[in-house]
């Protein structure tokens, strides 16, 4: 439908074509204290405990650490901040599912 910014995955599921590559993917969950995630290239940023008011960030290099065991959010600060900007831009406030700071 018009007004959506996504792509249909039906051609991929039916083996009738390939899915266009996205620069980044964003998703959020409101269960378990609220979680947000962004994947861009080889990087994945998580924001956990969003509803607590003091969430923690975890950043993983999926190319060198596919099991997500080494959080590099404290050392890869430029990449962390880049993905954090994407996360903040993609989040849409919803009156039913609110995160702290939503207006």
Coordinates of C-alpha atoms in Angstrom, one line a residue:
X1 CA 0.0 0.0 0.0
X2 CA 1.0 3.6 -0.4
X3 CA 2.7 5.4 2.5
X4 CA 4.8 2.4 3.5
X5 CA 8.6 2.5 3.3
X6 CA 9.2 -1.3 3.2
X7 CA 9.7 -3.9 0.5
X8 CA 7.7 -7.0 -0.1
X9 CA 9.5 -10.2 0.8
X10 CA 7.1 -12.3 -1.2
X11 CA 9.3 -12.7 -4.3
X12 CA 12.1 -13.9 -2.0
X13 CA 9.9 -16.4 -0.2
X14 CA 8.5 -17.8 -3.4
X15 CA 12.0 -17.9 -5.1
X16 CA 10.8 -15.5 -7.7
X17 CA 13.5 -12.9 -7.4
X18 CA 15.8 -11.3 -4.9
X19 CA 15.0 -8.9 -2.1
X20 CA 16.6 -5.4 -2.6
X21 CA 19.4 -4.8 -0.1
X22 CA 18.5 -2.4 2.7
X23 CA 21.1 0.0 4.1
X24 CA 19.9 -0.9 7.5
X25 CA 17.1 -2.8 9.3
X26 CA 15.4 -1.6 12.5
X27 CA 13.1 -3.3 14.9
X28 CA 11.8 -2.9 18.4
X29 CA 10.0 -5.0 21.1
X30 CA 8.1 -3.7 24.0
X31 CA 8.3 -6.9 26.1
X32 CA 11.0 -7.7 28.6
X33 CA 11.7 -4.0 29.4
X34 CA 11.8 -2.8 25.8
X35 CA 14.4 -3.6 23.2
X36 CA 15.5 -1.9 20.0
X37 CA 18.0 -3.1 17.4
X38 CA 19.6 -1.9 14.2
X39 CA 21.7 -3.9 11.7
X40 CA 23.7 -2.1 9.2
X41 CA 26.3 -4.0 7.2
X42 CA 28.4 -6.0 9.5
X43 CA 27.3 -4.1 12.6
X44 CA 24.4 -4.7 15.1
X45 CA 23.4 -2.2 17.8
X46 CA 21.1 -3.2 20.6
X47 CA 19.4 -0.9 23.1
X48 CA 18.2 -3.0 26.0
X49 CA 16.0 -2.0 29.0
X50 CA 14.5 0.9 27.1
X51 CA 11.6 1.2 29.5
X52 CA 13.8 1.3 32.6
X53 CA 14.9 4.9 31.8
X54 CA 18.6 3.9 31.8
X55 CA 19.0 1.5 28.8
X56 CA 22.3 -0.1 28.0
X57 CA 23.8 -0.3 24.5
X58 CA 25.5 -3.3 23.0
X59 CA 27.4 -3.2 19.7
X60 CA 28.6 -6.2 17.8
X61 CA 30.7 -6.8 14.7
X62 CA 28.8 -9.6 13.1
X63 CA 31.6 -10.4 10.7
X64 CA 34.2 -11.2 13.4
X65 CA 31.8 -12.0 16.2
X66 CA 28.7 -13.7 14.8
X67 CA 27.8 -15.2 18.2
X68 CA 27.6 -11.6 19.6
X69 CA 29.9 -12.3 22.6
X70 CA 32.1 -9.2 22.5
X71 CA 30.3 -5.9 23.2
X72 CA 32.4 -3.1 21.5
X73 CA 30.0 -0.2 22.2
X74 CA 32.6 1.3 24.5
X75 CA 35.5 1.2 22.0
X76 CA 33.7 1.6 18.6
X77 CA 32.0 4.8 19.6
X78 CA 31.8 6.4 16.1
X79 CA 30.0 3.3 14.8
X80 CA 27.8 3.1 17.9
X81 CA 26.8 6.7 17.5
X82 CA 26.1 6.2 13.8
X83 CA 23.8 3.3 14.4
X84 CA 22.2 5.1 17.3
X85 CA 21.2 8.0 15.0
X86 CA 19.6 5.5 12.6
X87 CA 17.7 3.8 15.6
X88 CA 16.4 7.2 16.8
X89 CA 15.4 8.3 13.3
X90 CA 13.5 5.0 12.6
X91 CA 11.6 4.8 15.9
X92 CA 8.0 6.1 15.5
X93 CA 6.3 7.0 18.8
X94 CA 3.0 5.1 19.3
X95 CA 0.4 6.0 21.9
X96 CA -0.2 2.3 22.7
X97 CA 3.4 1.2 22.8
X98 CA 5.4 4.0 24.4
X99 CA 9.0 4.3 25.3
X100 CA 10.4 6.9 27.7
X101 CA 10.8 10.2 25.9
X102 CA 8.1 9.5 23.3
X103 CA 5.9 12.5 22.7

